[in-house]
Coordinates of C-alpha atoms in Angstrom, one line a residue:
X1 CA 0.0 0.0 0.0
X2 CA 1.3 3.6 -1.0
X3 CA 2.6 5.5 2.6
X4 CA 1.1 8.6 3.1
X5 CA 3.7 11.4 1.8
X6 CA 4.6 13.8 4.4
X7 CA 2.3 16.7 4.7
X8 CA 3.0 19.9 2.9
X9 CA 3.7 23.0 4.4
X10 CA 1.4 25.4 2.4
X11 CA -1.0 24.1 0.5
X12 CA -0.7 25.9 -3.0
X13 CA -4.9 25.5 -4.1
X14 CA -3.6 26.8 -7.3
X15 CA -2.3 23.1 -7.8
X16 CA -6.2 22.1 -7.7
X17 CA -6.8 22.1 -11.3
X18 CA -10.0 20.7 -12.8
X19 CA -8.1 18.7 -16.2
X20 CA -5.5 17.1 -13.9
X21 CA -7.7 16.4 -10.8
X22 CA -11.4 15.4 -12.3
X23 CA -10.4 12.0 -14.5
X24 CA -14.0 10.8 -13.8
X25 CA -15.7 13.0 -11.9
X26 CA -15.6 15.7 -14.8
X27 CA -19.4 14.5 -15.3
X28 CA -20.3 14.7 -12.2
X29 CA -23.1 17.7 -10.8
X30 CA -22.8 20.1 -7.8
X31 CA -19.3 21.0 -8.1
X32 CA -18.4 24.8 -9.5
X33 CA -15.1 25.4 -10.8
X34 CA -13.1 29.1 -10.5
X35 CA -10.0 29.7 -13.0
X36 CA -9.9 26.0 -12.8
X37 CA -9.7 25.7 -8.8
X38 CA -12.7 24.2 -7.0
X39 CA -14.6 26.9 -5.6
X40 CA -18.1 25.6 -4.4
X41 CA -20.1 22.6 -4.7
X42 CA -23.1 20.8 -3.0
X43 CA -22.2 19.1 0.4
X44 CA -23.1 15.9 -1.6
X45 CA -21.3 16.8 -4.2
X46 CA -18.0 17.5 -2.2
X47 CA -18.5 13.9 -0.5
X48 CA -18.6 12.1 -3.4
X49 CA -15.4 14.1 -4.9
X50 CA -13.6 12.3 -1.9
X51 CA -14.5 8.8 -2.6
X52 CA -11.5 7.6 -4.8
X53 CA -13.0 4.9 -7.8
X54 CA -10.5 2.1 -9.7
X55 CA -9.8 5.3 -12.0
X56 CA -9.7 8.2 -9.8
X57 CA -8.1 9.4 -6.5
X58 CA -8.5 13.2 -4.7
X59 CA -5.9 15.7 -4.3
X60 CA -4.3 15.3 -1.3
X61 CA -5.2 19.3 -0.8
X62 CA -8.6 18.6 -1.3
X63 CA -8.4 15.7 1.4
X64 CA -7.0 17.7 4.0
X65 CA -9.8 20.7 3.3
X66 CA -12.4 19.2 3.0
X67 CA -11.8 17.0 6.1
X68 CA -10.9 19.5 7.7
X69 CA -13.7 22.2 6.8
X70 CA -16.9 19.2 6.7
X71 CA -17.1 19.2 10.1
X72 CA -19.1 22.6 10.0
X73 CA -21.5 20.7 7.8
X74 CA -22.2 17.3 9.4
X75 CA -20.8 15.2 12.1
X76 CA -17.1 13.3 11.2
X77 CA -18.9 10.0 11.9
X78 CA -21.6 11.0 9.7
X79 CA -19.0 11.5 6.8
X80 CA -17.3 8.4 7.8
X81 CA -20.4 6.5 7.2
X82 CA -21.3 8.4 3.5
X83 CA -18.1 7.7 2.4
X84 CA -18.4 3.4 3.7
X85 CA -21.9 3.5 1.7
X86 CA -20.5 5.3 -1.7
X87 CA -17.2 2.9 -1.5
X88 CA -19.7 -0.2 -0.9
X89 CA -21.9 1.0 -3.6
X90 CA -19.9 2.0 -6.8
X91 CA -17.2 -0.7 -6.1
X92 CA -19.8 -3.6 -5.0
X93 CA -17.6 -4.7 -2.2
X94 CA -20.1 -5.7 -0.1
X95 CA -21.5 -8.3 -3.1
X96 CA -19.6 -11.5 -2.3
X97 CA -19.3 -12.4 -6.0
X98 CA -18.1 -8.8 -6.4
X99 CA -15.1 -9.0 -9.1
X100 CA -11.5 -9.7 -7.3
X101 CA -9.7 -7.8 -9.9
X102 CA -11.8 -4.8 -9.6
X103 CA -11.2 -5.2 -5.6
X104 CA -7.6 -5.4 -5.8
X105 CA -7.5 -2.2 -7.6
X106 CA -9.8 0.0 -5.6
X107 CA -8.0 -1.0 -2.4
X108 CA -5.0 0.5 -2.5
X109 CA -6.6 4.2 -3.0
X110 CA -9.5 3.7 -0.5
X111 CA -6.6 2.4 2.0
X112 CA -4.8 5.6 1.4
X113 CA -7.5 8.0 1.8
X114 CA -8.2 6.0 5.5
X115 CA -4.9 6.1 5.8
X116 CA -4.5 10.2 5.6
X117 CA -7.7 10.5 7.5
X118 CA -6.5 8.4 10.3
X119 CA -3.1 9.9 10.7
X120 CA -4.2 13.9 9.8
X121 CA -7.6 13.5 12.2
X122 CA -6.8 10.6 14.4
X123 CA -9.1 12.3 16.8
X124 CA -12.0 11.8 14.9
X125 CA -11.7 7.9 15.9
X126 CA -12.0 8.3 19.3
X127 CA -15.9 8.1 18.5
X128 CA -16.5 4.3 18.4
X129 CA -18.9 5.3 15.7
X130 CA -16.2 6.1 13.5
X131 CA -14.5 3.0 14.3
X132 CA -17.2 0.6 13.6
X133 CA -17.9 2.2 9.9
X134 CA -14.0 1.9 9.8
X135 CA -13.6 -1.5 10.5
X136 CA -16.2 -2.6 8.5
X137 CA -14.9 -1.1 5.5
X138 CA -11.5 -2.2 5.6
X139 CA -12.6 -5.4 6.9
X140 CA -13.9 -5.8 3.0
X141 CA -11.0 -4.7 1.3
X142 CA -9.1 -7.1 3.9
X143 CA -11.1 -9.9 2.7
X144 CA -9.3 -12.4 0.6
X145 CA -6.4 -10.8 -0.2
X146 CA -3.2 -11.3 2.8
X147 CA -1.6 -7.9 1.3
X148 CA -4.5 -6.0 2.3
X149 CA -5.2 -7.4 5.6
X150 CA -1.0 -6.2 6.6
X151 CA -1.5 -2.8 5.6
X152 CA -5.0 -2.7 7.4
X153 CA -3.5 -4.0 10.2
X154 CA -0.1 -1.3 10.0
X155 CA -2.6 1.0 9.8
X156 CA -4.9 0.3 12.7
X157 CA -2.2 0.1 14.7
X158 CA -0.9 3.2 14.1
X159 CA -4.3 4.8 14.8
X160 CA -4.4 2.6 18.3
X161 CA -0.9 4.4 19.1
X162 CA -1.5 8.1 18.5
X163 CA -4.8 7.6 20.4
X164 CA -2.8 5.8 23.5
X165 CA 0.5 8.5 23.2
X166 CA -2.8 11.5 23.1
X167 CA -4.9 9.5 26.4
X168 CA -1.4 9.5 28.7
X169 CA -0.7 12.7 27.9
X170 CA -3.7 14.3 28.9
X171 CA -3.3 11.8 31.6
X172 CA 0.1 13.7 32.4
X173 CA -1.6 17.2 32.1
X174 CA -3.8 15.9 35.2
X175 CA -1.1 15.2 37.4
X176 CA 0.4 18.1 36.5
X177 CA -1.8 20.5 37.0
X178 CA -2.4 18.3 41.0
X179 CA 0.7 19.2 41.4
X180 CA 0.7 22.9 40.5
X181 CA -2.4 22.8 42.9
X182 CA -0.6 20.9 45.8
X183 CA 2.1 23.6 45.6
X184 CA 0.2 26.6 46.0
X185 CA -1.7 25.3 48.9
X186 CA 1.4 24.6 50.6
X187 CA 2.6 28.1 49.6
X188 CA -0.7 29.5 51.0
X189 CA -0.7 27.2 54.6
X190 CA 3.3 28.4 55.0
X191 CA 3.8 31.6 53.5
X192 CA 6.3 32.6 55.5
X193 CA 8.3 29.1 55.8
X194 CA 7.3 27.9 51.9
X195 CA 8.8 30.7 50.1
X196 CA 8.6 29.9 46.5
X197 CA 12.5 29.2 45.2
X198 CA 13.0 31.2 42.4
X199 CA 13.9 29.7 39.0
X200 CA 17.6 31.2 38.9
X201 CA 18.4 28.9 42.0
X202 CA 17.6 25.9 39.8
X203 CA 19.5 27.5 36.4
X204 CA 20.7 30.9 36.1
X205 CA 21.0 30.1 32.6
X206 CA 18.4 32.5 30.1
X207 CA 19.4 30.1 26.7
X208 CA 18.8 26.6 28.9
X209 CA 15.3 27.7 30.0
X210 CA 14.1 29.1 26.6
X211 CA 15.4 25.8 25.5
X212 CA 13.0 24.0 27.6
X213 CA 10.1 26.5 27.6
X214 CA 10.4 25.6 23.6
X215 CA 10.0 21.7 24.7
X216 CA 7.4 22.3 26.6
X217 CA 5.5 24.7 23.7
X218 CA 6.3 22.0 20.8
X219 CA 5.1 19.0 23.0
X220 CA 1.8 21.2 23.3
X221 CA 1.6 21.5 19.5
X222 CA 2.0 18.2 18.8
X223 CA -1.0 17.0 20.2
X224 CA -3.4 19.9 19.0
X225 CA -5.2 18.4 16.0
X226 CA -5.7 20.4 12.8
X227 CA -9.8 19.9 13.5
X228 CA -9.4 22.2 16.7
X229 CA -9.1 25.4 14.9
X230 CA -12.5 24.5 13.6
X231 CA -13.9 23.2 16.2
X232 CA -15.0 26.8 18.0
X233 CA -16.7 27.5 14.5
X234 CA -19.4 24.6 14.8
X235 CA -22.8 25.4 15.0
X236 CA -26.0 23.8 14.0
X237 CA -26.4 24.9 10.5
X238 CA -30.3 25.9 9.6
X239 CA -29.4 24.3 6.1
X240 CA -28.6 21.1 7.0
X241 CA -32.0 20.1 8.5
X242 CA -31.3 20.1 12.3
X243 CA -27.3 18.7 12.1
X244 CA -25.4 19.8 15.0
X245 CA -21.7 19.4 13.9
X246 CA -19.2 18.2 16.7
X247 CA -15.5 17.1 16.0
X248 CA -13.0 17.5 18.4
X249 CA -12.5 15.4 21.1
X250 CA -8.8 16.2 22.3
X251 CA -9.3 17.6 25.7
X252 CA -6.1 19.5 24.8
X253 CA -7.5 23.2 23.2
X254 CA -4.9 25.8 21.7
X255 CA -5.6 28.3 24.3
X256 CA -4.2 26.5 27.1
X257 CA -4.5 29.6 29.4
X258 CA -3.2 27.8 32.3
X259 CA 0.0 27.2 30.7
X260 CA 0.1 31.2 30.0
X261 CA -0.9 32.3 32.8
X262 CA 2.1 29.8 34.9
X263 CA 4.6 31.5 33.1
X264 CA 3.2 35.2 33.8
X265 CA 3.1 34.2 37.3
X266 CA 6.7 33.4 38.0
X267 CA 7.7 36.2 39.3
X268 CA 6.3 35.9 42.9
X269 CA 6.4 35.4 45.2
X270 CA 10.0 36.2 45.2
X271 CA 12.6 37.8 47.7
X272 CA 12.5 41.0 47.3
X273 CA 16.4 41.9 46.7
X274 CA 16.3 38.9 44.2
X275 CA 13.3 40.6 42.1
X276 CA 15.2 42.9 40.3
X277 CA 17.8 40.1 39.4
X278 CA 14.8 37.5 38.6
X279 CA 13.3 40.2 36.1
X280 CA 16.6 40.9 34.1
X281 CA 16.9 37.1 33.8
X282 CA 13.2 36.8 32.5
X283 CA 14.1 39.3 29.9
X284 CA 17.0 37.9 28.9
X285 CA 15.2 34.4 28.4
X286 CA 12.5 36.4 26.4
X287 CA 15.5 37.3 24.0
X288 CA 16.7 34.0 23.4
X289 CA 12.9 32.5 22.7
X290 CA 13.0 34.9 20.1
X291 CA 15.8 34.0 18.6
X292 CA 14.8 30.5 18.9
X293 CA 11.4 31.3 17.4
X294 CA 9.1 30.5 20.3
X295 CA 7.0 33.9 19.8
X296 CA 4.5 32.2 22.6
X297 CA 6.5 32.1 25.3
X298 CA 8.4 35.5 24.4
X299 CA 4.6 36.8 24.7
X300 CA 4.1 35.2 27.5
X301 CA 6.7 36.6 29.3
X302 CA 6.1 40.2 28.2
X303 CA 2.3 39.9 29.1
X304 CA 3.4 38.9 32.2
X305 CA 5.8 41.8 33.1
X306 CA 3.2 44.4 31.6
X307 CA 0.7 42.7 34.6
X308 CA -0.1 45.6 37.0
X309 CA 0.5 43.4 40.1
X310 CA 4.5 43.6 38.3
X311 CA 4.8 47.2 36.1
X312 CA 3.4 48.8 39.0
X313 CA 7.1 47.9 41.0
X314 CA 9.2 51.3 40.1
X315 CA 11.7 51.0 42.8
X316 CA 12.2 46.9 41.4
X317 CA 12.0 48.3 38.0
X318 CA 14.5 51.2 38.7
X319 CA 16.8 48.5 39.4
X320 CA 16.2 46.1 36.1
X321 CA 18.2 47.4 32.5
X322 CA 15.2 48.0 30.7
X323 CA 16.8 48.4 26.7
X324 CA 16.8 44.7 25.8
X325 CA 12.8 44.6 27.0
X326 CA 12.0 47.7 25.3
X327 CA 13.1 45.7 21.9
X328 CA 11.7 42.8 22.6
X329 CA 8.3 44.9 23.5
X330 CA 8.6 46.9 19.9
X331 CA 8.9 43.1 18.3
X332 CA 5.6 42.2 19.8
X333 CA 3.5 45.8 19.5
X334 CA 0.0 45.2 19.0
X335 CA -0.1 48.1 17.1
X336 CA -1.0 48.2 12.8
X337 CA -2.1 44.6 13.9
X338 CA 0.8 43.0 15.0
X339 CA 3.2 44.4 12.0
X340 CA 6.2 43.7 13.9
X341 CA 5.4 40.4 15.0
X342 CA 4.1 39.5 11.6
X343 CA 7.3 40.2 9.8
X344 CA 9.6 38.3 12.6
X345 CA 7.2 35.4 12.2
X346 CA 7.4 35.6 8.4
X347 CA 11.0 35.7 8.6
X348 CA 11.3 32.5 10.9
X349 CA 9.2 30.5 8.5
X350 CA 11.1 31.5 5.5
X351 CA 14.2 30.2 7.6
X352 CA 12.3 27.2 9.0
X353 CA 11.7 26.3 5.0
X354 CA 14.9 26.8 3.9
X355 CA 16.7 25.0 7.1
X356 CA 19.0 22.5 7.3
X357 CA 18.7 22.7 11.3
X358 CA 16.2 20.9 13.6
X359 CA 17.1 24.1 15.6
X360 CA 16.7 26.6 12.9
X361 CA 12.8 24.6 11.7
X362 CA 11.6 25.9 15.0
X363 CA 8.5 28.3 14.7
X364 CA 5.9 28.7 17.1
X365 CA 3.8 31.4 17.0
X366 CA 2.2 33.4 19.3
X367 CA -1.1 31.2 19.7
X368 CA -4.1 33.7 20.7
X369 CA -3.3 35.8 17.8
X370 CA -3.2 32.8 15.4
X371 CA -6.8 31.6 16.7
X372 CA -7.9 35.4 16.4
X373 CA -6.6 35.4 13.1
X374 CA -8.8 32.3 11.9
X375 CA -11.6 33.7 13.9
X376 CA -11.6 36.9 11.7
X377 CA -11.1 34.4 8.5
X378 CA -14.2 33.0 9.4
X379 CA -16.7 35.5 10.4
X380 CA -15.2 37.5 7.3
X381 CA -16.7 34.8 4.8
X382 CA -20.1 33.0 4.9
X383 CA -20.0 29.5 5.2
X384 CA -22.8 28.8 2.4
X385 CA -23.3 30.7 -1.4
X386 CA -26.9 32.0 -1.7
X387 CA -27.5 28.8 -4.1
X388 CA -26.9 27.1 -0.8
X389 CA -23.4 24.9 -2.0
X390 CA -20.3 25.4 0.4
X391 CA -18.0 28.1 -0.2
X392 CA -14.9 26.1 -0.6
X393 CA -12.2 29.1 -1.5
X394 CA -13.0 30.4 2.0
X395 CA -12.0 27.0 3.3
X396 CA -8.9 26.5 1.0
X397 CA -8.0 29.8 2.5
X398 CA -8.5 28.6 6.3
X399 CA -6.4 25.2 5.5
X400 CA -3.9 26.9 4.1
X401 CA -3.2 28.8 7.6
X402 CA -4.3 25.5 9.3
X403 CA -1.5 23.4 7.3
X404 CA 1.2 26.2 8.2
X405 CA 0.5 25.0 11.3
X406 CA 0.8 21.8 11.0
X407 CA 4.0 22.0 9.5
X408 CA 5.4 23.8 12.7
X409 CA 4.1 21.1 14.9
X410 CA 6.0 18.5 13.7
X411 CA 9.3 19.8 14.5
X412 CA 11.3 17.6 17.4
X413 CA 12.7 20.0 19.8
X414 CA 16.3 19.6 19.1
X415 CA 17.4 20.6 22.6
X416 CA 18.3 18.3 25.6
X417 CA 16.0 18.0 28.3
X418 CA 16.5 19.2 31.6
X419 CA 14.3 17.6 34.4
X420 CA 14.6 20.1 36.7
X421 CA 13.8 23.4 34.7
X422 CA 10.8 21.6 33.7
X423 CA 9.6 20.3 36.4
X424 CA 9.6 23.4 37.9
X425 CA 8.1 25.5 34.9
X426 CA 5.3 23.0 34.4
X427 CA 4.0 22.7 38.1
X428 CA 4.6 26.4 39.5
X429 CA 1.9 27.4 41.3
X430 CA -0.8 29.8 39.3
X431 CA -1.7 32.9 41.5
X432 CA -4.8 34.4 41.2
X433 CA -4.5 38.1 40.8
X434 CA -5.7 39.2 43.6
X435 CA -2.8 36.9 45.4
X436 CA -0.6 38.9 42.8
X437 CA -1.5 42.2 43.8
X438 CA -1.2 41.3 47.5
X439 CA 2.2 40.0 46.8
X440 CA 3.2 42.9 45.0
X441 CA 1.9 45.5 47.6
X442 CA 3.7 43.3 50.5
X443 CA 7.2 44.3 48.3
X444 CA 6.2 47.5 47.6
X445 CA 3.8 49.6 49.5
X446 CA 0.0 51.1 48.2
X447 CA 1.2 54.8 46.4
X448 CA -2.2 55.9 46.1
X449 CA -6.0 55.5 48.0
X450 CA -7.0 53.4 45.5
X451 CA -4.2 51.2 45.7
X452 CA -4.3 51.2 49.9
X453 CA -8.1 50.2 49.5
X454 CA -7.3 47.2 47.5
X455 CA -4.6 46.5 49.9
X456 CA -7.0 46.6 53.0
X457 CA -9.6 44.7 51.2
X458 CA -7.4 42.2 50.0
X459 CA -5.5 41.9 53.5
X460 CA -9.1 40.9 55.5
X461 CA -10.1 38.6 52.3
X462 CA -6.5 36.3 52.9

């Protein structure tokens, strides 16, 4: 059976040309062609255009949109079970007499389209729906034939795998997060006797902990599937008589705001001759993330020095070499939409396709602004033309940015781990702010009555 090639970074739609693609679907209704790229078609229409024949197989760009984009229009296991019928159907596999010839040539390119659905969307499969219509397809091209039944087999177990990797790491997450949880209560039973260590006591290295902030980031994008991006986009669609679309079922979104909100926090509590010291170092890690192109923990760490429980510290900041922050803050401007950031992050991917470095592939980008970014694709663009057929070219624009993506996920961290720095990074406590602000008054008094009433308000509450 032909392996799935590995996934391309951008998909160029241009490639999508109606002579080279159609072979035998040319005839076939519902599907609306623009400057020879598919541009809209009937949901029923788009289905069958994904069911491969002894004569004709999909794009692999049209695989990964449609896949990707269908869930807005009926449920994954729903698909799954359209595309079993239509494969049963026009290749007569479930006819016992059904010609063995005919078989052995289908098989191969049905195989392969399960085979990119299962390793693109292996969360899909966590619905045993979608596994019984799998297995009962592939148990009929399995049938007879002991080359079939291997590759069904290689596949299925590599389906089994990525579901069992996905189940003990959110598994991990859990104990993680316990942890996190057992620390701060301990912080918050022994203030005074369980003052937090600060992370310059374990490495006082800023390149060794952006190293392993970037193994923790990559880890998280690894398990984000593509079909999360859509996912916040589902809703019952009046058009597609009283279908409520759900996909996802990772448990792992990409707005882990735990995660972001860990490594704001760091900063306290922390001796207060060690502050000054603790924010140079953070700024200095924020540098080298950069450079690496982690852009989420570089935001990360500038969100959390801009918090008012920290920029309200003059006499800490006073003390802290503020140049190198100031750059790093021009880099990441929100203003003209990001410009800055934009162009840094277009500059790492052009290096990223062009390296001959694990280390030099590395891009991840800053994630809230990516999911705003696809969030703005989408309400920009309706879903459905007034004929009532799919828009596809606003979905080959959303997998393009989707498949960017995807690429930057599977990068391996090319760095060694270090046990400690992450250990410590993943399970510091997370404050709330008002445990901040307390914190930050206790270093450096209330200036103002506003300030003192939050102080006295938040002194009774603790």
């Amino acid at each position: 059976m032909p392996q799935t090639p590995p996934f391309s970074g951008q998909l160029n739609t241009s490639s999508y040309n109606k002579n080279l693609y159609q072979s035998k679907e040319e005839g076939y209704p519902g599907l609306y062609y623009h400057d020879n790229n598919l541009a809209s078609g009937s949901l029923e229409a788009l289905i069958h255009h994904l069911v491969p024949t002894v004569d004709y197989y999909p794009d692999r760009t049209y695989i990964f949109t449609f896949l990707l984009s269908s869930r807005l229009f009926i449920h994954p296991y729903e698909l799954m079970s359209r595309v079993c019928h239509l494969c049963m159907e026009q290749q007569r596999l479930g006819d016992p007499q059904a010609d063995k010839m005919r078989v052995r040539k289908i098989a191969p390119k049905i195989l392969q389209l399960l085979t990119e659905w299962t390793e693109t969307f292996p969360y899909d499969f966590r619905d045993e729906r979608m596994m019984r219509s799998l297995k009962e397809l592939t148990h009929r091209l399995a049938s007879g034939d002991e080359v079939y039944r291997k590759a069904v087999g290689q596949m299925s177990q590599g389906l089994i795998r990525r579901l069992t990797v996905l189940s003990q790491y959110e598994e991990a997450l859990v104990k993680i997060n316990a942890t996190a949880a057992e620390r701060l209560t301990a912080l918050k039973a022994k203030p005074q006797a369980a003052i937090q260590r600060d992370l310059l006591s374990i490495c006082n290295d800023p390149f060794t902990v952006a190293q392993q902030l970037t193994h923790i980031e990559l880890e998280r994008l690894s398990y984000i599937g593509p079909e999360e991006f859509v996912q916040a986009f589902v809703q019952k669609d009046p058009l597609d008589n009283d279908k409520v679309t759900s996909g996802c079922c990772s448990k792992n979104t990409p707005a882990d705001k735990t995660h972001m909100r860990r490594l704001c926090n760091l900063f306290f509590p922390v001796k207060k001759k060690h502050r000054a010291r603790v924010m140079e170092f953070f700024i200095d890690v924020a540098r080298e993330c950069f450079n690496i192109g982690n852009f989420n923990s570089l935001m990360a760490i500038i969100s959390g020095m801009n918090m008012s429980p920290v920029s309200r510290l003059k006499k800490t900041w006073s003390k802290v070499k503020t140049a190198k922050f100031d750059i790093l803050e021009h880099q990441m401007d929100p203003s003209s939409n990001f410009y800055n950031y934009r162009t840094a992050l277009r500059g790492a991917t052009q290096r990223s396709i062009t390296a001959n470095s694990s280390r030099e592939k590395i891009v991840i980008p800053f994630f809230s602004l990516l999911i705003k970014d696809i969030y703005f694709l989408n309400e920009g663009c309706v879903n459905r033309l007034q004929n009532g057929h799919i828009n596809f070219e606003k979905f080959w624009e959303l997998a393009k940015q989707v498949s960017e993506f995807m690429t930057w996920k599977k990068v391996e961290c090319p760095f060694e781990k270090d046990r400690k720095i992450l250990q410590y990074l993943l399970t510091a406590p997370v404050f709330t702010e008002d445990a901040l602000y307390l914190a930050s008054y206790e270093s450096e008094g209330p200036e103002n009555n506003m300030e003192k009433d939050r102080w006295k308000s938040l002194s009774l509450c603790s």
